[in-house]
């Protein structure tokens, strides 16, 4: 295995380790807070919500970290911070300790994943960049999928303490390994924009695309129940299956057909999926619509990430990607609240209607930006 492949699987493993560390606690931590600490639902929501809050905060600082300390030092810091956050769960239990722990986990995750994405985009062979960014992104989904299964199983056998120990070990190991990789600073931090303009249009597009994921993951089962259908979980399963299949089988399309074409086609496919969910009269058609939604979202992040740093010097790419990814985090936070209110006022179908319209806007945004770039090239 050559050096680049070794380092690719190292950043993949580091990203997987932080998502695994966060996700392994998901099936057990809310119950521990509620039953052992005797705290209410609001406290559970606040403590669990501090993890994505930490991720948003770190993404806004990632560019300065990679420019000053290099990608590998930043990666080591992120994984170590996630391990430290997990370690805090061993302290005497309290709401404040658990809140700080979740925030540190999220902060570390933001540094790790964005630093990894920056490294892959900056170093991957140009003819394989889209495929490799797509493959790297699977680290998130694998960690988020395997973590809860392991957490629930270990908690039943050995209890909460064993789960926490498993949350500490993987990111700590990858933090140590990453620290000893050669890490060159990418450049001065003095010229970095607070909100780089290159991140805004792709970030807004990604935020709109994420609404389909929120609609299915949060309200899919409830929508099935409102239609008196069984198998509500199949919507989420189909969406995830579509996502993983497209990431594995279609990542190379970004290299073959251009990131703009893939992003616009993906958004159109996601819009069709959301539309099928709304108009279908049979649960199988609804599940198929969810599958299309997952297929559509899968390549949006890597395609738009490559688009966002097109022509950006390496010293600024981490800053652009950090802010670009922050739009995803902010959209997940905002969409859940907005869709909850919308579902209460207009019913569950309205959530999928809005997601469909948002995906249509994605197509327009991507095509408009591609047209402007073409015009500027011609002129």
Short mmCIF file of C-alpha atoms in Angstrom, two decimals:
data_model
loop_
_atom_site.label_atom_id
_atom_site.label_comp_id
_atom_site.label_asym_id
_atom_site.label_seq_id
_atom_site.Cartn_x
_atom_site.Cartn_y
_atom_site.Cartn_z
CA UNK A 1 0.00 0.00 0.00
CA UNK A 2 1.52 3.34 -1.05
CA UNK A 3 1.69 6.34 1.25
CA UNK A 4 -1.34 8.14 -0.21
CA UNK A 5 -3.62 5.11 0.17
CA UNK A 6 -2.41 4.60 3.73
CA UNK A 7 -3.16 8.23 4.57
CA UNK A 8 -6.56 8.08 2.85
CA UNK A 9 -7.63 5.14 5.00
CA UNK A 10 -6.17 6.93 8.01
CA UNK A 11 -8.38 10.01 7.49
CA UNK A 12 -11.30 7.68 6.70
CA UNK A 13 -10.70 5.79 9.95
CA UNK A 14 -10.30 9.00 11.93
CA UNK A 15 -13.62 10.34 10.65
CA UNK A 16 -15.30 6.99 11.26
CA UNK A 17 -13.94 6.90 14.81
CA UNK A 18 -15.46 10.24 15.82
CA UNK A 19 -18.86 9.46 14.33
CA UNK A 20 -18.77 6.02 15.96
CA UNK A 21 -17.81 7.63 19.29
CA UNK A 22 -20.75 10.03 19.08
CA UNK A 23 -23.28 7.53 17.75
CA UNK A 24 -22.50 4.69 20.16
CA UNK A 25 -23.96 6.83 22.96
CA UNK A 26 -27.16 7.77 21.11
CA UNK A 27 -29.28 4.76 22.21
CA UNK A 28 -28.11 4.88 25.84
CA UNK A 29 -27.32 8.48 26.81
CA UNK A 30 -30.87 9.92 26.62
CA UNK A 31 -32.15 7.09 28.81
CA UNK A 32 -29.30 7.58 31.29
CA UNK A 33 -30.02 11.31 31.52
CA UNK A 34 -33.74 10.74 31.94
CA UNK A 35 -33.75 7.70 34.24
CA UNK A 36 -30.49 7.96 36.22
CA UNK A 37 -30.07 11.74 36.46
CA UNK A 38 -33.84 12.24 36.81
CA UNK A 39 -33.86 15.08 34.27
CA UNK A 40 -36.75 15.94 31.97
CA UNK A 41 -37.17 15.85 28.21
CA UNK A 42 -36.00 19.44 27.79
CA UNK A 43 -32.68 18.63 29.46
CA UNK A 44 -32.29 15.56 27.24
CA UNK A 45 -32.89 17.67 24.13
CA UNK A 46 -30.48 20.41 25.20
CA UNK A 47 -27.65 18.02 26.12
CA UNK A 48 -28.00 15.97 22.94
CA UNK A 49 -28.31 19.15 20.85
CA UNK A 50 -24.98 20.51 22.11
CA UNK A 51 -23.14 18.03 19.89
CA UNK A 52 -24.27 19.56 16.54
CA UNK A 53 -23.85 23.00 18.09
CA UNK A 54 -20.20 22.21 18.77
CA UNK A 55 -19.80 20.93 15.21
CA UNK A 56 -21.09 24.21 13.76
CA UNK A 57 -18.70 26.21 15.93
CA UNK A 58 -15.65 24.19 14.92
CA UNK A 59 -16.38 24.40 11.21
CA UNK A 60 -16.17 28.18 11.41
CA UNK A 61 -12.60 27.90 12.78
CA UNK A 62 -11.28 24.98 10.73
CA UNK A 63 -9.72 27.15 8.01
CA UNK A 64 -7.54 29.02 10.47
CA UNK A 65 -6.47 25.77 12.13
CA UNK A 66 -5.41 24.04 8.89
CA UNK A 67 -3.65 27.18 7.66
CA UNK A 68 -1.66 27.63 10.88
CA UNK A 69 -1.02 24.05 12.02
CA UNK A 70 -1.61 21.88 8.94
CA UNK A 71 -4.27 19.29 8.19
CA UNK A 72 -2.77 16.39 10.16
CA UNK A 73 -2.31 18.39 13.36
CA UNK A 74 -5.88 19.64 12.97
CA UNK A 75 -7.10 16.09 12.43
CA UNK A 76 -5.21 14.91 15.51
CA UNK A 77 -6.70 17.76 17.55
CA UNK A 78 -10.23 16.91 16.40
CA UNK A 79 -10.04 13.20 17.19
CA UNK A 80 -8.34 13.87 20.54
CA UNK A 81 -11.00 16.42 21.46
CA UNK A 82 -13.73 13.89 20.67
CA UNK A 83 -11.94 11.32 22.87
CA UNK A 84 -11.66 13.90 25.65
CA UNK A 85 -15.36 14.63 25.40
CA UNK A 86 -16.13 10.92 25.72
CA UNK A 87 -13.74 10.68 28.67
CA UNK A 88 -15.78 13.28 30.58
CA UNK A 89 -18.67 10.82 30.77
CA UNK A 90 -16.57 8.92 33.33
CA UNK A 91 -16.73 11.87 35.74
CA UNK A 92 -19.50 12.15 38.36
CA UNK A 93 -22.70 12.46 36.37
CA UNK A 94 -24.38 15.85 36.03
CA UNK A 95 -26.16 17.84 33.35
CA UNK A 96 -23.29 20.33 33.03
CA UNK A 97 -20.62 17.62 32.66
CA UNK A 98 -22.65 15.75 30.06
CA UNK A 99 -23.39 18.98 28.20
CA UNK A 100 -19.69 19.90 28.01
CA UNK A 101 -18.87 16.35 26.93
CA UNK A 102 -21.35 16.43 24.05
CA UNK A 103 -20.15 19.87 22.96
CA UNK A 104 -16.53 18.69 22.87
CA UNK A 105 -17.53 15.60 20.91
CA UNK A 106 -19.27 17.77 18.33
CA UNK A 107 -16.40 20.26 18.20
CA UNK A 108 -13.95 17.43 17.59
CA UNK A 109 -16.16 15.87 14.93
CA UNK A 110 -16.36 19.17 13.04
CA UNK A 111 -12.57 19.54 12.99
CA UNK A 112 -11.97 15.91 12.03
CA UNK A 113 -14.45 15.51 9.19
CA UNK A 114 -13.76 18.89 7.58
CA UNK A 115 -9.97 18.47 7.84
CA UNK A 116 -10.33 15.03 6.25
CA UNK A 117 -12.48 16.37 3.42
CA UNK A 118 -9.97 19.17 2.82
CA UNK A 119 -7.10 16.67 2.63
CA UNK A 120 -8.93 14.39 0.17
CA UNK A 121 -9.92 17.24 -2.15
CA UNK A 122 -6.44 18.77 -2.01
CA UNK A 123 -4.46 15.56 -2.63
CA UNK A 124 -6.68 13.13 -4.55
CA UNK A 125 -5.84 12.52 -8.25
CA UNK A 126 -7.96 14.91 -10.32
CA UNK A 127 -9.55 12.11 -12.34
CA UNK A 128 -10.71 10.37 -9.13
CA UNK A 129 -11.51 13.31 -6.88
CA UNK A 130 -15.29 12.93 -6.93
CA UNK A 131 -15.19 9.18 -6.32
CA UNK A 132 -12.76 9.50 -3.42
CA UNK A 133 -14.62 12.38 -1.73
CA UNK A 134 -17.80 10.31 -2.01
CA UNK A 135 -16.06 7.28 -0.54
CA UNK A 136 -14.61 9.33 2.31
CA UNK A 137 -18.10 10.60 3.16
CA UNK A 138 -19.22 7.05 3.87
CA UNK A 139 -17.15 7.25 7.07
CA UNK A 140 -19.93 9.39 8.53
CA UNK A 141 -22.73 7.03 7.62
CA UNK A 142 -20.88 3.88 8.65
CA UNK A 143 -19.99 5.35 12.04
CA UNK A 144 -23.52 6.67 12.55
CA UNK A 145 -25.01 3.28 11.58
CA UNK A 146 -22.67 0.88 13.40
CA UNK A 147 -22.32 3.01 16.55
CA UNK A 148 -25.93 2.76 17.81
CA UNK A 149 -26.07 -0.98 17.14
CA UNK A 150 -22.90 -1.58 19.14
CA UNK A 151 -24.00 0.84 21.87
CA UNK A 152 -27.33 -0.86 22.42
CA UNK A 153 -25.79 -4.33 22.43
CA UNK A 154 -22.92 -3.47 24.81
CA UNK A 155 -25.22 -1.55 27.14
CA UNK A 156 -27.43 -4.61 27.57
CA UNK A 157 -24.42 -6.83 28.30
CA UNK A 158 -22.07 -4.61 30.33
CA UNK A 159 -23.83 -1.31 31.00
CA UNK A 160 -23.21 2.39 30.43
CA UNK A 161 -19.56 2.41 31.57
CA UNK A 162 -18.53 -0.13 28.92
CA UNK A 163 -20.21 1.95 26.22
CA UNK A 164 -18.30 5.06 27.32
CA UNK A 165 -14.97 3.20 27.23
CA UNK A 166 -15.69 2.09 23.65
CA UNK A 167 -16.49 5.71 22.79
CA UNK A 168 -13.05 6.82 24.08
CA UNK A 169 -10.70 4.29 22.51
CA UNK A 170 -11.13 4.66 18.69
CA UNK A 171 -10.72 8.46 18.40
CA UNK A 172 -7.86 8.38 20.92
CA UNK A 173 -5.98 5.84 18.78
CA UNK A 174 -6.48 7.78 15.57
CA UNK A 175 -5.55 11.01 17.34
CA UNK A 176 -2.17 9.56 18.29
CA UNK A 177 -1.49 8.14 14.82
CA UNK A 178 -2.51 11.39 13.08
CA UNK A 179 -0.30 13.47 15.34
CA UNK A 180 2.83 11.72 14.05
CA UNK A 181 2.04 12.35 10.37
CA UNK A 182 4.03 15.13 8.68
CA UNK A 183 1.84 18.26 8.85
CA UNK A 184 2.80 21.43 7.02
CA UNK A 185 0.89 24.68 7.63
CA UNK A 186 -1.04 25.66 4.51
CA UNK A 187 -0.45 29.39 4.72
CA UNK A 188 -1.14 32.60 6.61
CA UNK A 189 -4.46 33.09 8.39
CA UNK A 190 -4.47 36.85 7.89
CA UNK A 191 -6.17 36.70 4.47
CA UNK A 192 -8.98 34.32 5.38
CA UNK A 193 -12.51 35.72 5.08
CA UNK A 194 -14.86 35.27 8.02
CA UNK A 195 -17.57 33.96 5.67
CA UNK A 196 -15.85 33.14 2.36
CA UNK A 197 -18.04 34.03 -0.60
CA UNK A 198 -17.13 30.76 -2.32
CA UNK A 199 -19.01 28.84 0.37
CA UNK A 200 -22.29 30.74 0.27
CA UNK A 201 -24.03 29.54 -2.91
CA UNK A 202 -22.97 25.87 -2.54
CA UNK A 203 -23.76 26.05 1.18
CA UNK A 204 -27.28 27.38 0.62
CA UNK A 205 -27.83 24.71 -2.03
CA UNK A 206 -26.65 21.99 0.35
CA UNK A 207 -28.88 23.37 3.10
CA UNK A 208 -31.92 23.15 0.82
CA UNK A 209 -30.95 19.63 -0.23
CA UNK A 210 -30.74 18.51 3.40
CA UNK A 211 -34.45 19.17 3.97
CA UNK A 212 -35.34 15.85 2.34
CA UNK A 213 -33.15 14.00 4.82
CA UNK A 214 -34.80 15.80 7.74
CA UNK A 215 -38.28 15.12 6.36
CA UNK A 216 -37.70 11.38 5.99
CA UNK A 217 -35.61 10.75 9.10
CA UNK A 218 -37.79 12.78 11.48
CA UNK A 219 -41.28 12.53 10.00
CA UNK A 220 -41.21 9.46 7.73
CA UNK A 221 -42.49 6.99 10.33
CA UNK A 222 -45.07 9.50 11.57
CA UNK A 223 -46.31 10.04 8.01
CA UNK A 224 -46.72 6.28 7.58
CA UNK A 225 -48.63 6.08 10.84
CA UNK A 226 -50.95 8.93 9.79
CA UNK A 227 -51.80 6.95 6.64
CA UNK A 228 -52.50 3.82 8.75
CA UNK A 229 -49.62 1.98 7.05
CA UNK A 230 -47.24 -0.45 8.72
CA UNK A 231 -43.49 -0.61 8.11
CA UNK A 232 -42.83 3.08 8.78
CA UNK A 233 -39.15 2.39 9.38
CA UNK A 234 -38.81 1.24 5.78
CA UNK A 235 -38.81 4.86 4.65
CA UNK A 236 -35.66 5.58 6.63
CA UNK A 237 -34.06 2.27 5.60
CA UNK A 238 -34.80 2.92 1.91
CA UNK A 239 -33.41 6.44 2.12
CA UNK A 240 -30.20 5.24 3.73
CA UNK A 241 -29.87 2.37 1.26
CA UNK A 242 -30.25 4.74 -1.68
CA UNK A 243 -27.65 7.06 -0.19
CA UNK A 244 -25.03 4.36 0.34
CA UNK A 245 -25.63 2.72 -3.06
CA UNK A 246 -25.19 6.00 -4.91
CA UNK A 247 -22.08 6.94 -2.92
CA UNK A 248 -20.47 3.58 -3.74
CA UNK A 249 -21.62 3.17 -7.34
CA UNK A 250 -22.00 6.73 -8.60
CA UNK A 251 -19.18 8.73 -7.03
CA UNK A 252 -17.10 8.55 -10.22
CA UNK A 253 -19.85 10.40 -12.12
CA UNK A 254 -18.62 13.64 -10.57
CA UNK A 255 -15.28 13.10 -12.31
CA UNK A 256 -16.88 12.01 -15.59
CA UNK A 257 -19.74 14.50 -15.99
CA UNK A 258 -18.63 17.49 -13.81
CA UNK A 259 -19.76 18.40 -10.32
CA UNK A 260 -22.39 20.91 -11.52
CA UNK A 261 -24.16 18.37 -13.75
CA UNK A 262 -24.16 15.72 -11.03
CA UNK A 263 -25.44 18.16 -8.39
CA UNK A 264 -28.30 19.42 -10.58
CA UNK A 265 -29.28 15.88 -11.63
CA UNK A 266 -29.12 14.69 -8.03
CA UNK A 267 -31.36 17.51 -6.85
CA UNK A 268 -33.89 16.73 -9.60
CA UNK A 269 -33.92 13.07 -8.53
CA UNK A 270 -34.46 14.08 -4.90
CA UNK A 271 -37.35 16.36 -5.92
CA UNK A 272 -38.98 13.48 -7.80
CA UNK A 273 -38.62 11.26 -4.74
CA UNK A 274 -40.28 13.81 -2.43
CA UNK A 275 -43.07 14.30 -4.98
CA UNK A 276 -43.76 10.56 -5.12
CA UNK A 277 -44.03 10.46 -1.33
CA UNK A 278 -46.69 13.18 -1.41
CA UNK A 279 -48.84 11.86 -4.28
CA UNK A 280 -48.56 8.10 -3.70
CA UNK A 281 -51.55 6.10 -2.55
CA UNK A 282 -49.59 2.93 -1.73
CA UNK A 283 -46.88 2.52 0.87
CA UNK A 284 -44.53 0.74 -1.54
CA UNK A 285 -44.54 3.76 -3.85
CA UNK A 286 -43.81 5.98 -0.86
CA UNK A 287 -40.85 3.80 0.09
CA UNK A 288 -39.63 3.98 -3.51
CA UNK A 289 -39.89 7.76 -3.35
CA UNK A 290 -37.77 7.71 -0.21
CA UNK A 291 -35.22 5.53 -2.02
CA UNK A 292 -35.03 8.11 -4.81
CA UNK A 293 -34.59 10.83 -2.20
CA UNK A 294 -31.56 9.03 -0.76
CA UNK A 295 -30.13 8.45 -4.23
CA UNK A 296 -30.56 12.16 -4.92
CA UNK A 297 -28.92 13.46 -1.76
CA UNK A 298 -25.92 11.10 -1.86
CA UNK A 299 -23.74 13.03 -4.31
CA UNK A 300 -24.86 16.54 -3.38
CA UNK A 301 -22.25 17.04 -0.66
CA UNK A 302 -19.17 15.82 -2.60
CA UNK A 303 -20.25 17.51 -5.85
CA UNK A 304 -20.93 20.86 -4.20
CA UNK A 305 -17.80 20.57 -2.02
CA UNK A 306 -15.63 20.24 -5.13
CA UNK A 307 -17.59 23.07 -6.73
CA UNK A 308 -17.06 25.33 -3.70
CA UNK A 309 -13.25 25.11 -3.78
CA UNK A 310 -12.87 25.28 -7.56
CA UNK A 311 -10.10 27.82 -8.15
CA UNK A 312 -9.52 28.40 -4.42
CA UNK A 313 -5.88 28.28 -3.27
CA UNK A 314 -5.02 25.39 -0.91
CA UNK A 315 -4.45 27.69 2.09
CA UNK A 316 -8.09 28.81 1.92
CA UNK A 317 -9.82 25.55 1.06
CA UNK A 318 -10.26 24.44 4.67
CA UNK A 319 -11.99 27.72 5.51
CA UNK A 320 -14.33 27.43 2.51
CA UNK A 321 -15.18 23.78 3.24
CA UNK A 322 -15.72 24.48 6.91
CA UNK A 323 -18.27 27.18 6.23
CA UNK A 324 -19.82 25.17 3.39
CA UNK A 325 -20.40 22.21 5.74
CA UNK A 326 -21.71 24.53 8.47
CA UNK A 327 -24.69 25.30 6.21
CA UNK A 328 -25.61 21.60 6.44
CA UNK A 329 -25.44 21.63 10.24
CA UNK A 330 -27.44 24.84 10.54
CA UNK A 331 -30.06 23.51 8.13
CA UNK A 332 -30.50 20.32 10.17
CA UNK A 333 -31.00 22.37 13.32
CA UNK A 334 -33.41 24.82 11.70
CA UNK A 335 -35.33 22.33 9.54
CA UNK A 336 -36.30 20.12 12.46
CA UNK A 337 -37.90 23.05 14.29
CA UNK A 338 -39.51 24.47 11.13
CA UNK A 339 -40.87 21.14 9.93
CA UNK A 340 -42.20 20.34 13.38
CA UNK A 341 -44.22 23.55 13.35
CA UNK A 342 -45.31 22.99 9.74
CA UNK A 343 -46.44 19.42 10.41
CA UNK A 344 -48.49 20.59 13.39
CA UNK A 345 -50.16 23.31 11.31
CA UNK A 346 -50.57 21.66 7.90
CA UNK A 347 -49.97 17.95 8.37
CA UNK A 348 -47.10 15.65 7.44
CA UNK A 349 -47.51 15.86 3.63
CA UNK A 350 -46.65 19.57 3.78
CA UNK A 351 -43.17 18.68 5.05
CA UNK A 352 -42.45 16.64 1.93
CA UNK A 353 -43.96 19.29 -0.33
CA UNK A 354 -41.54 21.87 1.06
CA UNK A 355 -38.66 19.43 0.65
CA UNK A 356 -39.66 18.86 -2.97
CA UNK A 357 -39.76 22.61 -3.66
CA UNK A 358 -36.39 23.05 -1.91
CA UNK A 359 -34.84 20.42 -4.20
CA UNK A 360 -36.23 22.21 -7.26
CA UNK A 361 -34.58 25.41 -6.05
CA UNK A 362 -31.33 23.43 -5.73
CA UNK A 363 -31.47 22.61 -9.43
CA UNK A 364 -31.95 26.29 -10.25
CA UNK A 365 -29.10 27.45 -8.02
CA UNK A 366 -26.62 24.96 -9.44
CA UNK A 367 -27.51 25.68 -13.07
CA UNK A 368 -27.43 29.44 -12.49
CA UNK A 369 -23.96 29.28 -10.96
CA UNK A 370 -22.68 27.02 -13.74
CA UNK A 371 -24.03 29.46 -16.32
CA UNK A 372 -22.36 32.43 -14.64
CA UNK A 373 -19.04 30.59 -14.54
CA UNK A 374 -19.36 29.71 -18.22
CA UNK A 375 -20.14 33.31 -19.13
CA UNK A 376 -17.16 34.61 -17.13
CA UNK A 377 -14.90 32.04 -18.84
CA UNK A 378 -16.10 33.04 -22.31
CA UNK A 379 -15.74 36.76 -21.60
#
